[in-house]
């Protein structure tokens, strides 16, 4: 099976590449903006015609799109998460390959959910910020493209390679600095948020499964369990051997426009939890890696950082 992987150098893309390369039946070609990609190509500015000609040359059976941006202004997010997806869809329509498309979406497309609820694929999306809006637009382009396509809506990925700009990455960095300085009191903000944390290696397994399946439409990828960030902080402290006190303090930036309602950067409110029955039924996929193992790996990387 020939697979063309877009965005192989991102957080999710690196693990997807590793998973696909471990399958002896897969011939992988990576396309991206970095020098170590097999082919350098910027999806947000390259023409669909050029991409279609490349697809005709490689002749993939599956195209996996992990490319995109998680940070930046609305214009940059739209360019990388919406326009780039439009280019991929158009290139695939022009190509003679008839490849299957596996698009990596995100839970920010759903927006906030009622506390205690599990979000299924038929939920009406109400993204609460530019990132979710840009990703939702990309998803709608894929679903309306007429291609053989599936969109995996990934909830909150965690594990090796977690960015220091993410909430868990920031927690690990704060803990590392506290241990270096001998600070026995660590002040943390935003710990009331609850997210469905799924290991990025389990996400890669889901992408692999989707590549081999006939599933179309939307499929949630999560664990089906929301975990408070304060529990994540405690688990990180345990993994690190940090014996100091964790103090939760109020963050004034989490109150939007003086309304009194918390606003989080991902636009997902206080609670998100996935309904993952579709992934089980249509992909034969279940999460395998416990959150404690994911956090231990995050801490190992943070502890080795100079």
PDB file of C-alpha atoms in Angstrom:
ATOM      1  CA  UNK A   1       0.000   0.000   0.000  1.00  0.00           C
ATOM      2  CA  UNK A   2       1.466   3.338  -1.049  1.00  0.00           C
ATOM      3  CA  UNK A   3       0.722   6.112   1.447  1.00  0.00           C
ATOM      4  CA  UNK A   4       1.381   9.822   0.944  1.00  0.00           C
ATOM      5  CA  UNK A   5       1.703  11.500   4.337  1.00  0.00           C
ATOM      6  CA  UNK A   6       1.204  15.267   4.551  1.00  0.00           C
ATOM      7  CA  UNK A   7       2.512  17.028   7.658  1.00  0.00           C
ATOM      8  CA  UNK A   8       4.910  14.274   8.733  1.00  0.00           C
ATOM      9  CA  UNK A   9       6.945  16.633  10.928  1.00  0.00           C
ATOM     10  CA  UNK A  10       4.166  17.777  13.244  1.00  0.00           C
ATOM     11  CA  UNK A  11       3.327  16.355  16.661  1.00  0.00           C
ATOM     12  CA  UNK A  12       0.775  13.877  15.328  1.00  0.00           C
ATOM     13  CA  UNK A  13       2.442  13.442  11.929  1.00  0.00           C
ATOM     14  CA  UNK A  14       5.741  12.198  13.384  1.00  0.00           C
ATOM     15  CA  UNK A  15       3.982   9.412  15.252  1.00  0.00           C
ATOM     16  CA  UNK A  16       1.826   8.537  12.249  1.00  0.00           C
ATOM     17  CA  UNK A  17       4.975   8.266  10.118  1.00  0.00           C
ATOM     18  CA  UNK A  18       6.588   5.977  12.699  1.00  0.00           C
ATOM     19  CA  UNK A  19       3.488   3.786  12.847  1.00  0.00           C
ATOM     20  CA  UNK A  20       3.192   3.500   9.063  1.00  0.00           C
ATOM     21  CA  UNK A  21       6.905   2.802   8.605  1.00  0.00           C
ATOM     22  CA  UNK A  22       6.564  -0.102  11.050  1.00  0.00           C
ATOM     23  CA  UNK A  23       4.074  -1.754   8.685  1.00  0.00           C
ATOM     24  CA  UNK A  24       6.068  -3.727   6.081  1.00  0.00           C
ATOM     25  CA  UNK A  25       3.105  -3.557   3.712  1.00  0.00           C
ATOM     26  CA  UNK A  26       3.265   0.258   3.548  1.00  0.00           C
ATOM     27  CA  UNK A  27       5.417   2.268   1.148  1.00  0.00           C
ATOM     28  CA  UNK A  28       5.511   5.744   2.701  1.00  0.00           C
ATOM     29  CA  UNK A  29       6.265   9.071   1.051  1.00  0.00           C
ATOM     30  CA  UNK A  30       6.341  12.149   3.282  1.00  0.00           C
ATOM     31  CA  UNK A  31       5.524  15.594   1.940  1.00  0.00           C
ATOM     32  CA  UNK A  32       6.031  18.730   4.027  1.00  0.00           C
ATOM     33  CA  UNK A  33       7.643  22.110   4.511  1.00  0.00           C
ATOM     34  CA  UNK A  34      10.782  20.909   6.314  1.00  0.00           C
ATOM     35  CA  UNK A  35      14.095  19.900   4.751  1.00  0.00           C
ATOM     36  CA  UNK A  36      13.851  16.295   5.944  1.00  0.00           C
ATOM     37  CA  UNK A  37      10.586  15.616   4.097  1.00  0.00           C
ATOM     38  CA  UNK A  38      10.866  13.353   1.066  1.00  0.00           C
ATOM     39  CA  UNK A  39       9.360  16.195  -0.953  1.00  0.00           C
ATOM     40  CA  UNK A  40       9.192  19.847   0.114  1.00  0.00           C
ATOM     41  CA  UNK A  41       5.803  21.375  -0.561  1.00  0.00           C
ATOM     42  CA  UNK A  42       3.773  24.037   1.231  1.00  0.00           C
ATOM     43  CA  UNK A  43       0.116  23.057   1.069  1.00  0.00           C
ATOM     44  CA  UNK A  44      -1.040  26.565   1.989  1.00  0.00           C
ATOM     45  CA  UNK A  45       0.674  28.198  -0.991  1.00  0.00           C
ATOM     46  CA  UNK A  46       1.383  25.419  -3.489  1.00  0.00           C
ATOM     47  CA  UNK A  47      -0.973  24.935  -6.400  1.00  0.00           C
ATOM     48  CA  UNK A  48      -3.421  21.994  -6.543  1.00  0.00           C
ATOM     49  CA  UNK A  49      -2.185  21.294 -10.057  1.00  0.00           C
ATOM     50  CA  UNK A  50       1.402  20.788  -8.916  1.00  0.00           C
ATOM     51  CA  UNK A  51       0.247  18.560  -6.054  1.00  0.00           C
ATOM     52  CA  UNK A  52      -1.947  16.540  -8.425  1.00  0.00           C
ATOM     53  CA  UNK A  53       1.012  15.939 -10.756  1.00  0.00           C
ATOM     54  CA  UNK A  54       3.072  14.743  -7.811  1.00  0.00           C
ATOM     55  CA  UNK A  55       0.271  12.400  -6.744  1.00  0.00           C
ATOM     56  CA  UNK A  56       0.126  10.969 -10.257  1.00  0.00           C
ATOM     57  CA  UNK A  57       3.859  10.285 -10.065  1.00  0.00           C
ATOM     58  CA  UNK A  58       3.736   8.647  -6.604  1.00  0.00           C
ATOM     59  CA  UNK A  59       0.345   6.993  -7.199  1.00  0.00           C
ATOM     60  CA  UNK A  60      -0.679   6.580  -3.540  1.00  0.00           C
ATOM     61  CA  UNK A  61      -3.611   4.435  -2.505  1.00  0.00           C
ATOM     62  CA  UNK A  62      -4.073   6.543   0.625  1.00  0.00           C
ATOM     63  CA  UNK A  63      -3.366  10.191   1.401  1.00  0.00           C
ATOM     64  CA  UNK A  64      -3.076  11.036   5.108  1.00  0.00           C
ATOM     65  CA  UNK A  65      -3.285  14.734   5.965  1.00  0.00           C
ATOM     66  CA  UNK A  66      -1.778  15.605   9.354  1.00  0.00           C
ATOM     67  CA  UNK A  67      -0.709  19.069   8.210  1.00  0.00           C
ATOM     68  CA  UNK A  68      -2.034  22.227   9.852  1.00  0.00           C
ATOM     69  CA  UNK A  69      -1.410  24.952  12.410  1.00  0.00           C
ATOM     70  CA  UNK A  70      -2.559  25.071  16.034  1.00  0.00           C
ATOM     71  CA  UNK A  71      -1.437  28.614  16.834  1.00  0.00           C
ATOM     72  CA  UNK A  72      -1.475  31.985  15.116  1.00  0.00           C
ATOM     73  CA  UNK A  73      -3.954  34.595  13.999  1.00  0.00           C
ATOM     74  CA  UNK A  74      -7.165  33.887  12.121  1.00  0.00           C
ATOM     75  CA  UNK A  75      -5.521  34.516   8.740  1.00  0.00           C
ATOM     76  CA  UNK A  76      -2.659  32.078   9.383  1.00  0.00           C
ATOM     77  CA  UNK A  77      -4.971  29.420  10.806  1.00  0.00           C
ATOM     78  CA  UNK A  78      -7.284  29.731   7.810  1.00  0.00           C
ATOM     79  CA  UNK A  79      -4.365  29.439   5.414  1.00  0.00           C
ATOM     80  CA  UNK A  80      -2.977  26.258   6.971  1.00  0.00           C
ATOM     81  CA  UNK A  81      -6.172  24.557   8.162  1.00  0.00           C
ATOM     82  CA  UNK A  82      -8.709  25.503   5.498  1.00  0.00           C
ATOM     83  CA  UNK A  83      -7.060  26.687   2.278  1.00  0.00           C
ATOM     84  CA  UNK A  84      -4.476  23.908   2.492  1.00  0.00           C
ATOM     85  CA  UNK A  85      -7.234  21.295   2.846  1.00  0.00           C
ATOM     86  CA  UNK A  86      -9.053  22.794  -0.132  1.00  0.00           C
ATOM     87  CA  UNK A  87      -5.853  22.379  -2.157  1.00  0.00           C
ATOM     88  CA  UNK A  88      -5.509  18.740  -1.099  1.00  0.00           C
ATOM     89  CA  UNK A  89      -9.105  17.949  -2.042  1.00  0.00           C
ATOM     90  CA  UNK A  90      -8.804  19.693  -5.399  1.00  0.00           C
ATOM     91  CA  UNK A  91      -5.494  17.948  -6.155  1.00  0.00           C
ATOM     92  CA  UNK A  92      -7.036  14.568  -5.357  1.00  0.00           C
ATOM     93  CA  UNK A  93     -10.004  15.284  -7.614  1.00  0.00           C
ATOM     94  CA  UNK A  94      -7.623  16.180 -10.456  1.00  0.00           C
ATOM     95  CA  UNK A  95      -5.336  13.214  -9.862  1.00  0.00           C
ATOM     96  CA  UNK A  96      -5.822   9.908 -11.624  1.00  0.00           C
ATOM     97  CA  UNK A  97      -4.983   7.928  -8.478  1.00  0.00           C
ATOM     98  CA  UNK A  98      -8.476   7.581  -6.902  1.00  0.00           C
ATOM     99  CA  UNK A  99      -6.761   7.586  -3.500  1.00  0.00           C
ATOM    100  CA  UNK A 100      -8.511   7.459  -0.143  1.00  0.00           C
ATOM    101  CA  UNK A 101      -8.143  10.521   2.107  1.00  0.00           C
ATOM    102  CA  UNK A 102      -7.657  10.315   5.877  1.00  0.00           C
ATOM    103  CA  UNK A 103      -7.980  13.825   7.298  1.00  0.00           C
ATOM    104  CA  UNK A 104      -6.840  14.572  10.861  1.00  0.00           C
ATOM    105  CA  UNK A 105      -9.356  16.921  12.460  1.00  0.00           C
ATOM    106  CA  UNK A 106      -9.737  17.995  16.075  1.00  0.00           C
ATOM    107  CA  UNK A 107     -12.222  18.210  18.924  1.00  0.00           C
ATOM    108  CA  UNK A 108     -12.016  22.016  18.902  1.00  0.00           C
ATOM    109  CA  UNK A 109     -14.411  21.788  15.956  1.00  0.00           C
ATOM    110  CA  UNK A 110     -17.155  20.812  18.414  1.00  0.00           C
ATOM    111  CA  UNK A 111     -16.572  23.679  20.839  1.00  0.00           C
ATOM    112  CA  UNK A 112     -17.824  23.554  24.448  1.00  0.00           C
ATOM    113  CA  UNK A 113     -19.916  20.633  25.690  1.00  0.00           C
ATOM    114  CA  UNK A 114     -22.240  20.315  28.704  1.00  0.00           C
ATOM    115  CA  UNK A 115     -20.420  18.975  31.758  1.00  0.00           C
ATOM    116  CA  UNK A 116     -20.849  15.226  32.108  1.00  0.00           C
ATOM    117  CA  UNK A 117     -21.782  14.671  28.459  1.00  0.00           C
ATOM    118  CA  UNK A 118     -20.023  12.597  25.812  1.00  0.00           C
ATOM    119  CA  UNK A 119     -19.809  14.218  22.382  1.00  0.00           C
ATOM    120  CA  UNK A 120     -20.793  11.993  19.468  1.00  0.00           C
ATOM    121  CA  UNK A 121     -20.133  12.612  15.787  1.00  0.00           C
ATOM    122  CA  UNK A 122     -23.689  13.854  15.184  1.00  0.00           C
ATOM    123  CA  UNK A 123     -23.274  16.762  17.632  1.00  0.00           C
ATOM    124  CA  UNK A 124     -23.790  20.207  16.090  1.00  0.00           C
ATOM    125  CA  UNK A 125     -20.343  21.838  15.948  1.00  0.00           C
ATOM    126  CA  UNK A 126     -20.037  25.233  17.645  1.00  0.00           C
ATOM    127  CA  UNK A 127     -16.315  26.032  17.709  1.00  0.00           C
ATOM    128  CA  UNK A 128     -15.416  28.715  20.224  1.00  0.00           C
ATOM    129  CA  UNK A 129     -12.361  30.197  18.535  1.00  0.00           C
ATOM    130  CA  UNK A 130     -10.506  30.751  15.234  1.00  0.00           C
ATOM    131  CA  UNK A 131      -8.611  27.456  15.459  1.00  0.00           C
ATOM    132  CA  UNK A 132     -11.763  25.351  15.763  1.00  0.00           C
ATOM    133  CA  UNK A 133     -13.488  27.363  13.038  1.00  0.00           C
ATOM    134  CA  UNK A 134     -10.577  26.885  10.620  1.00  0.00           C
ATOM    135  CA  UNK A 135     -10.412  23.153  11.309  1.00  0.00           C
ATOM    136  CA  UNK A 136     -14.183  22.765  10.975  1.00  0.00           C
ATOM    137  CA  UNK A 137     -14.075  24.483   7.589  1.00  0.00           C
ATOM    138  CA  UNK A 138     -11.415  22.001   6.497  1.00  0.00           C
ATOM    139  CA  UNK A 139     -13.549  19.094   7.673  1.00  0.00           C
ATOM    140  CA  UNK A 140     -16.578  20.373   5.770  1.00  0.00           C
ATOM    141  CA  UNK A 141     -14.466  20.681   2.619  1.00  0.00           C
ATOM    142  CA  UNK A 142     -13.371  17.057   2.960  1.00  0.00           C
ATOM    143  CA  UNK A 143     -16.870  15.738   3.687  1.00  0.00           C
ATOM    144  CA  UNK A 144     -18.297  17.665   0.749  1.00  0.00           C
ATOM    145  CA  UNK A 145     -15.522  16.764  -1.680  1.00  0.00           C
ATOM    146  CA  UNK A 146     -17.038  13.566  -3.051  1.00  0.00           C
ATOM    147  CA  UNK A 147     -13.786  11.735  -2.254  1.00  0.00           C
ATOM    148  CA  UNK A 148     -13.437   8.425  -0.445  1.00  0.00           C
ATOM    149  CA  UNK A 149     -12.639  10.194   2.816  1.00  0.00           C
ATOM    150  CA  UNK A 150     -12.762   9.898   6.583  1.00  0.00           C
ATOM    151  CA  UNK A 151     -12.115  12.657   9.129  1.00  0.00           C
ATOM    152  CA  UNK A 152     -10.715  11.649  12.512  1.00  0.00           C
ATOM    153  CA  UNK A 153     -11.658  14.194  15.160  1.00  0.00           C
ATOM    154  CA  UNK A 154      -8.817  13.913  17.656  1.00  0.00           C
ATOM    155  CA  UNK A 155      -9.549  15.019  21.195  1.00  0.00           C
ATOM    156  CA  UNK A 156      -6.553  16.187  23.315  1.00  0.00           C
ATOM    157  CA  UNK A 157      -3.404  14.338  22.211  1.00  0.00           C
ATOM    158  CA  UNK A 158      -0.581  13.873  24.722  1.00  0.00           C
ATOM    159  CA  UNK A 159       2.617  11.869  24.938  1.00  0.00           C
ATOM    160  CA  UNK A 160       6.149  12.034  23.529  1.00  0.00           C
ATOM    161  CA  UNK A 161       6.726  15.266  21.632  1.00  0.00           C
ATOM    162  CA  UNK A 162       4.050  17.265  23.464  1.00  0.00           C
ATOM    163  CA  UNK A 163       4.654  20.953  22.806  1.00  0.00           C
ATOM    164  CA  UNK A 164       5.835  23.161  25.663  1.00  0.00           C
ATOM    165  CA  UNK A 165       3.163  25.616  24.473  1.00  0.00           C
ATOM    166  CA  UNK A 166       0.358  23.179  25.304  1.00  0.00           C
ATOM    167  CA  UNK A 167      -1.246  23.111  28.781  1.00  0.00           C
ATOM    168  CA  UNK A 168       0.443  19.827  29.715  1.00  0.00           C
ATOM    169  CA  UNK A 169       3.738  20.959  28.232  1.00  0.00           C
ATOM    170  CA  UNK A 170       3.572  24.147  30.283  1.00  0.00           C
ATOM    171  CA  UNK A 171       2.802  22.141  33.424  1.00  0.00           C
ATOM    172  CA  UNK A 172       5.834  19.924  32.854  1.00  0.00           C
ATOM    173  CA  UNK A 173       8.076  22.938  32.230  1.00  0.00           C
ATOM    174  CA  UNK A 174       6.835  24.716  35.355  1.00  0.00           C
ATOM    175  CA  UNK A 175       7.512  21.595  37.404  1.00  0.00           C
ATOM    176  CA  UNK A 176      10.989  21.192  35.934  1.00  0.00           C
ATOM    177  CA  UNK A 177      11.884  24.779  36.808  1.00  0.00           C
ATOM    178  CA  UNK A 178      10.479  24.386  40.329  1.00  0.00           C
ATOM    179  CA  UNK A 179      12.603  21.301  40.907  1.00  0.00           C
ATOM    180  CA  UNK A 180      15.707  23.011  39.536  1.00  0.00           C
ATOM    181  CA  UNK A 181      15.279  25.998  41.840  1.00  0.00           C
ATOM    182  CA  UNK A 182      14.105  24.003  44.844  1.00  0.00           C
ATOM    183  CA  UNK A 183      10.746  25.786  44.867  1.00  0.00           C
ATOM    184  CA  UNK A 184       8.424  23.848  47.181  1.00  0.00           C
ATOM    185  CA  UNK A 185       5.309  25.795  46.183  1.00  0.00           C
ATOM    186  CA  UNK A 186       4.154  25.624  42.592  1.00  0.00           C
ATOM    187  CA  UNK A 187       1.385  28.032  41.558  1.00  0.00           C
ATOM    188  CA  UNK A 188      -0.714  26.845  38.617  1.00  0.00           C
ATOM    189  CA  UNK A 189      -3.703  28.263  36.745  1.00  0.00           C
ATOM    190  CA  UNK A 190      -6.595  26.850  34.729  1.00  0.00           C
ATOM    191  CA  UNK A 191      -6.635  23.486  36.492  1.00  0.00           C
ATOM    192  CA  UNK A 192     -10.431  23.256  36.511  1.00  0.00           C
ATOM    193  CA  UNK A 193     -10.634  22.456  32.788  1.00  0.00           C
ATOM    194  CA  UNK A 194     -11.456  18.817  31.936  1.00  0.00           C
ATOM    195  CA  UNK A 195     -10.334  17.245  28.688  1.00  0.00           C
ATOM    196  CA  UNK A 196     -10.310  13.827  27.037  1.00  0.00           C
ATOM    197  CA  UNK A 197      -6.552  13.136  26.844  1.00  0.00           C
ATOM    198  CA  UNK A 198      -5.558  10.473  24.307  1.00  0.00           C
ATOM    199  CA  UNK A 199      -2.005   9.234  23.736  1.00  0.00           C
ATOM    200  CA  UNK A 200      -0.578  10.389  20.420  1.00  0.00           C
ATOM    201  CA  UNK A 201       0.636   6.848  19.686  1.00  0.00           C
ATOM    202  CA  UNK A 202      -2.953   5.629  19.999  1.00  0.00           C
ATOM    203  CA  UNK A 203      -3.907   8.415  17.591  1.00  0.00           C
ATOM    204  CA  UNK A 204      -1.318   7.069  15.138  1.00  0.00           C
ATOM    205  CA  UNK A 205      -2.864   3.609  15.478  1.00  0.00           C
ATOM    206  CA  UNK A 206      -6.260   5.113  14.653  1.00  0.00           C
ATOM    207  CA  UNK A 207      -4.873   6.789  11.526  1.00  0.00           C
ATOM    208  CA  UNK A 208      -3.331   3.490  10.450  1.00  0.00           C
ATOM    209  CA  UNK A 209      -6.637   1.688  11.038  1.00  0.00           C
ATOM    210  CA  UNK A 210      -8.561   4.357   9.121  1.00  0.00           C
ATOM    211  CA  UNK A 211      -6.157   4.002   6.192  1.00  0.00           C
ATOM    212  CA  UNK A 212      -6.982   0.296   5.943  1.00  0.00           C
ATOM    213  CA  UNK A 213     -10.725   0.618   6.569  1.00  0.00           C
ATOM    214  CA  UNK A 214     -13.656   1.576   4.374  1.00  0.00           C
ATOM    215  CA  UNK A 215     -15.052   3.966   7.001  1.00  0.00           C
ATOM    216  CA  UNK A 216     -16.228   7.345   5.755  1.00  0.00           C
ATOM    217  CA  UNK A 217     -17.474  10.503   7.442  1.00  0.00           C
ATOM    218  CA  UNK A 218     -16.551  11.511  10.981  1.00  0.00           C
ATOM    219  CA  UNK A 219     -14.902   9.352  13.636  1.00  0.00           C
ATOM    220  CA  UNK A 220     -14.017  10.573  17.133  1.00  0.00           C
ATOM    221  CA  UNK A 221     -10.653   9.528  18.568  1.00  0.00           C
ATOM    222  CA  UNK A 222     -10.339   9.876  22.336  1.00  0.00           C
ATOM    223  CA  UNK A 223     -10.598   7.751  25.458  1.00  0.00           C
ATOM    224  CA  UNK A 224     -14.190   8.432  26.448  1.00  0.00           C
ATOM    225  CA  UNK A 225     -13.067   9.890  29.778  1.00  0.00           C
ATOM    226  CA  UNK A 226     -12.626  13.542  30.719  1.00  0.00           C
ATOM    227  CA  UNK A 227      -9.847  14.216  33.239  1.00  0.00           C
ATOM    228  CA  UNK A 228      -9.401  17.471  35.213  1.00  0.00           C
ATOM    229  CA  UNK A 229      -6.135  19.241  34.546  1.00  0.00           C
ATOM    230  CA  UNK A 230      -5.537  19.318  38.310  1.00  0.00           C
ATOM    231  CA  UNK A 231      -5.425  15.496  38.254  1.00  0.00           C
ATOM    232  CA  UNK A 232      -2.955  15.685  35.378  1.00  0.00           C
ATOM    233  CA  UNK A 233      -0.794  18.054  37.435  1.00  0.00           C
ATOM    234  CA  UNK A 234      -0.828  15.635  40.368  1.00  0.00           C
ATOM    235  CA  UNK A 235       0.072  12.713  38.095  1.00  0.00           C
ATOM    236  CA  UNK A 236       2.937  14.714  36.564  1.00  0.00           C
ATOM    237  CA  UNK A 237       4.208  15.554  40.051  1.00  0.00           C
ATOM    238  CA  UNK A 238       4.124  11.863  40.898  1.00  0.00           C
ATOM    239  CA  UNK A 239       6.027  10.952  37.714  1.00  0.00           C
ATOM    240  CA  UNK A 240       8.597  13.678  38.439  1.00  0.00           C
ATOM    241  CA  UNK A 241       8.983  12.871  42.106  1.00  0.00           C
ATOM    242  CA  UNK A 242       8.051  16.453  42.922  1.00  0.00           C
ATOM    243  CA  UNK A 243       7.105  16.630  46.603  1.00  0.00           C
ATOM    244  CA  UNK A 244       6.223  20.318  46.784  1.00  0.00           C
ATOM    245  CA  UNK A 245       2.720  21.754  47.100  1.00  0.00           C
ATOM    246  CA  UNK A 246       0.556  22.466  44.060  1.00  0.00           C
ATOM    247  CA  UNK A 247      -1.437  25.677  44.519  1.00  0.00           C
ATOM    248  CA  UNK A 248      -4.256  26.521  42.137  1.00  0.00           C
ATOM    249  CA  UNK A 249      -4.529  30.264  41.553  1.00  0.00           C
ATOM    250  CA  UNK A 250      -7.014  32.259  39.518  1.00  0.00           C
ATOM    251  CA  UNK A 251      -5.991  33.283  36.025  1.00  0.00           C
ATOM    252  CA  UNK A 252      -7.570  36.625  35.015  1.00  0.00           C
ATOM    253  CA  UNK A 253      -7.101  35.721  31.337  1.00  0.00           C
ATOM    254  CA  UNK A 254      -9.630  32.893  31.680  1.00  0.00           C
ATOM    255  CA  UNK A 255     -12.503  35.343  32.127  1.00  0.00           C
ATOM    256  CA  UNK A 256     -13.708  36.655  28.800  1.00  0.00           C
ATOM    257  CA  UNK A 257     -14.799  40.299  28.516  1.00  0.00           C
ATOM    258  CA  UNK A 258     -15.687  40.490  32.200  1.00  0.00           C
ATOM    259  CA  UNK A 259     -18.601  38.119  31.640  1.00  0.00           C
ATOM    260  CA  UNK A 260     -17.577  35.853  34.493  1.00  0.00           C
ATOM    261  CA  UNK A 261     -17.607  32.806  32.185  1.00  0.00           C
ATOM    262  CA  UNK A 262     -14.239  31.073  31.708  1.00  0.00           C
ATOM    263  CA  UNK A 263     -12.760  31.251  28.222  1.00  0.00           C
ATOM    264  CA  UNK A 264     -10.011  28.808  27.280  1.00  0.00           C
ATOM    265  CA  UNK A 265      -7.598  29.277  24.354  1.00  0.00           C
ATOM    266  CA  UNK A 266      -8.854  26.179  22.533  1.00  0.00           C
ATOM    267  CA  UNK A 267     -12.422  27.511  22.626  1.00  0.00           C
ATOM    268  CA  UNK A 268     -13.694  24.270  24.201  1.00  0.00           C
ATOM    269  CA  UNK A 269     -14.926  25.590  27.525  1.00  0.00           C
ATOM    270  CA  UNK A 270     -14.536  23.702  30.779  1.00  0.00           C
ATOM    271  CA  UNK A 271     -15.499  20.192  29.608  1.00  0.00           C
ATOM    272  CA  UNK A 272     -14.912  17.869  26.656  1.00  0.00           C
ATOM    273  CA  UNK A 273     -15.321  14.104  26.493  1.00  0.00           C
ATOM    274  CA  UNK A 274     -15.541  11.912  23.415  1.00  0.00           C
ATOM    275  CA  UNK A 275     -18.072   9.274  22.532  1.00  0.00           C
ATOM    276  CA  UNK A 276     -15.754   6.730  20.857  1.00  0.00           C
ATOM    277  CA  UNK A 277     -18.237   4.019  19.915  1.00  0.00           C
ATOM    278  CA  UNK A 278     -17.897   4.791  16.201  1.00  0.00           C
ATOM    279  CA  UNK A 279     -14.116   4.266  16.327  1.00  0.00           C
ATOM    280  CA  UNK A 280     -14.675   0.905  18.011  1.00  0.00           C
ATOM    281  CA  UNK A 281     -17.385  -0.220  15.619  1.00  0.00           C
ATOM    282  CA  UNK A 282     -16.001   1.077  12.310  1.00  0.00           C
ATOM    283  CA  UNK A 283     -12.242   1.021  12.838  1.00  0.00           C
ATOM    284  CA  UNK A 284     -11.898  -1.744  15.421  1.00  0.00           C
ATOM    285  CA  UNK A 285      -9.908   0.785  17.465  1.00  0.00           C
ATOM    286  CA  UNK A 286      -9.667   1.327  21.212  1.00  0.00           C
ATOM    287  CA  UNK A 287      -7.179   3.386  23.215  1.00  0.00           C
ATOM    288  CA  UNK A 288      -4.443   1.283  24.795  1.00  0.00           C
ATOM    289  CA  UNK A 289      -1.991   3.606  26.528  1.00  0.00           C
ATOM    290  CA  UNK A 290      -2.890   4.855  30.000  1.00  0.00           C
ATOM    291  CA  UNK A 291      -2.668   8.566  30.760  1.00  0.00           C
ATOM    292  CA  UNK A 292      -0.063   7.858  33.454  1.00  0.00           C
ATOM    293  CA  UNK A 293       2.268   6.374  30.831  1.00  0.00           C
ATOM    294  CA  UNK A 294       1.708   9.328  28.502  1.00  0.00           C
ATOM    295  CA  UNK A 295       2.529  11.787  31.292  1.00  0.00           C
ATOM    296  CA  UNK A 296       5.618   9.826  32.344  1.00  0.00           C
ATOM    297  CA  UNK A 297       6.894  10.199  28.779  1.00  0.00           C
ATOM    298  CA  UNK A 298       6.105  13.921  28.764  1.00  0.00           C
ATOM    299  CA  UNK A 299       8.017  14.314  32.018  1.00  0.00           C
ATOM    300  CA  UNK A 300      11.003  12.297  30.752  1.00  0.00           C
ATOM    301  CA  UNK A 301      11.378  14.709  27.840  1.00  0.00           C
ATOM    302  CA  UNK A 302      10.961  17.758  30.074  1.00  0.00           C
ATOM    303  CA  UNK A 303      13.529  16.455  32.573  1.00  0.00           C
ATOM    304  CA  UNK A 304      16.097  15.956  29.796  1.00  0.00           C
ATOM    305  CA  UNK A 305      15.557  19.459  28.418  1.00  0.00           C
ATOM    306  CA  UNK A 306      18.358  21.921  29.189  1.00  0.00           C
TER     307      UNK A 306
END
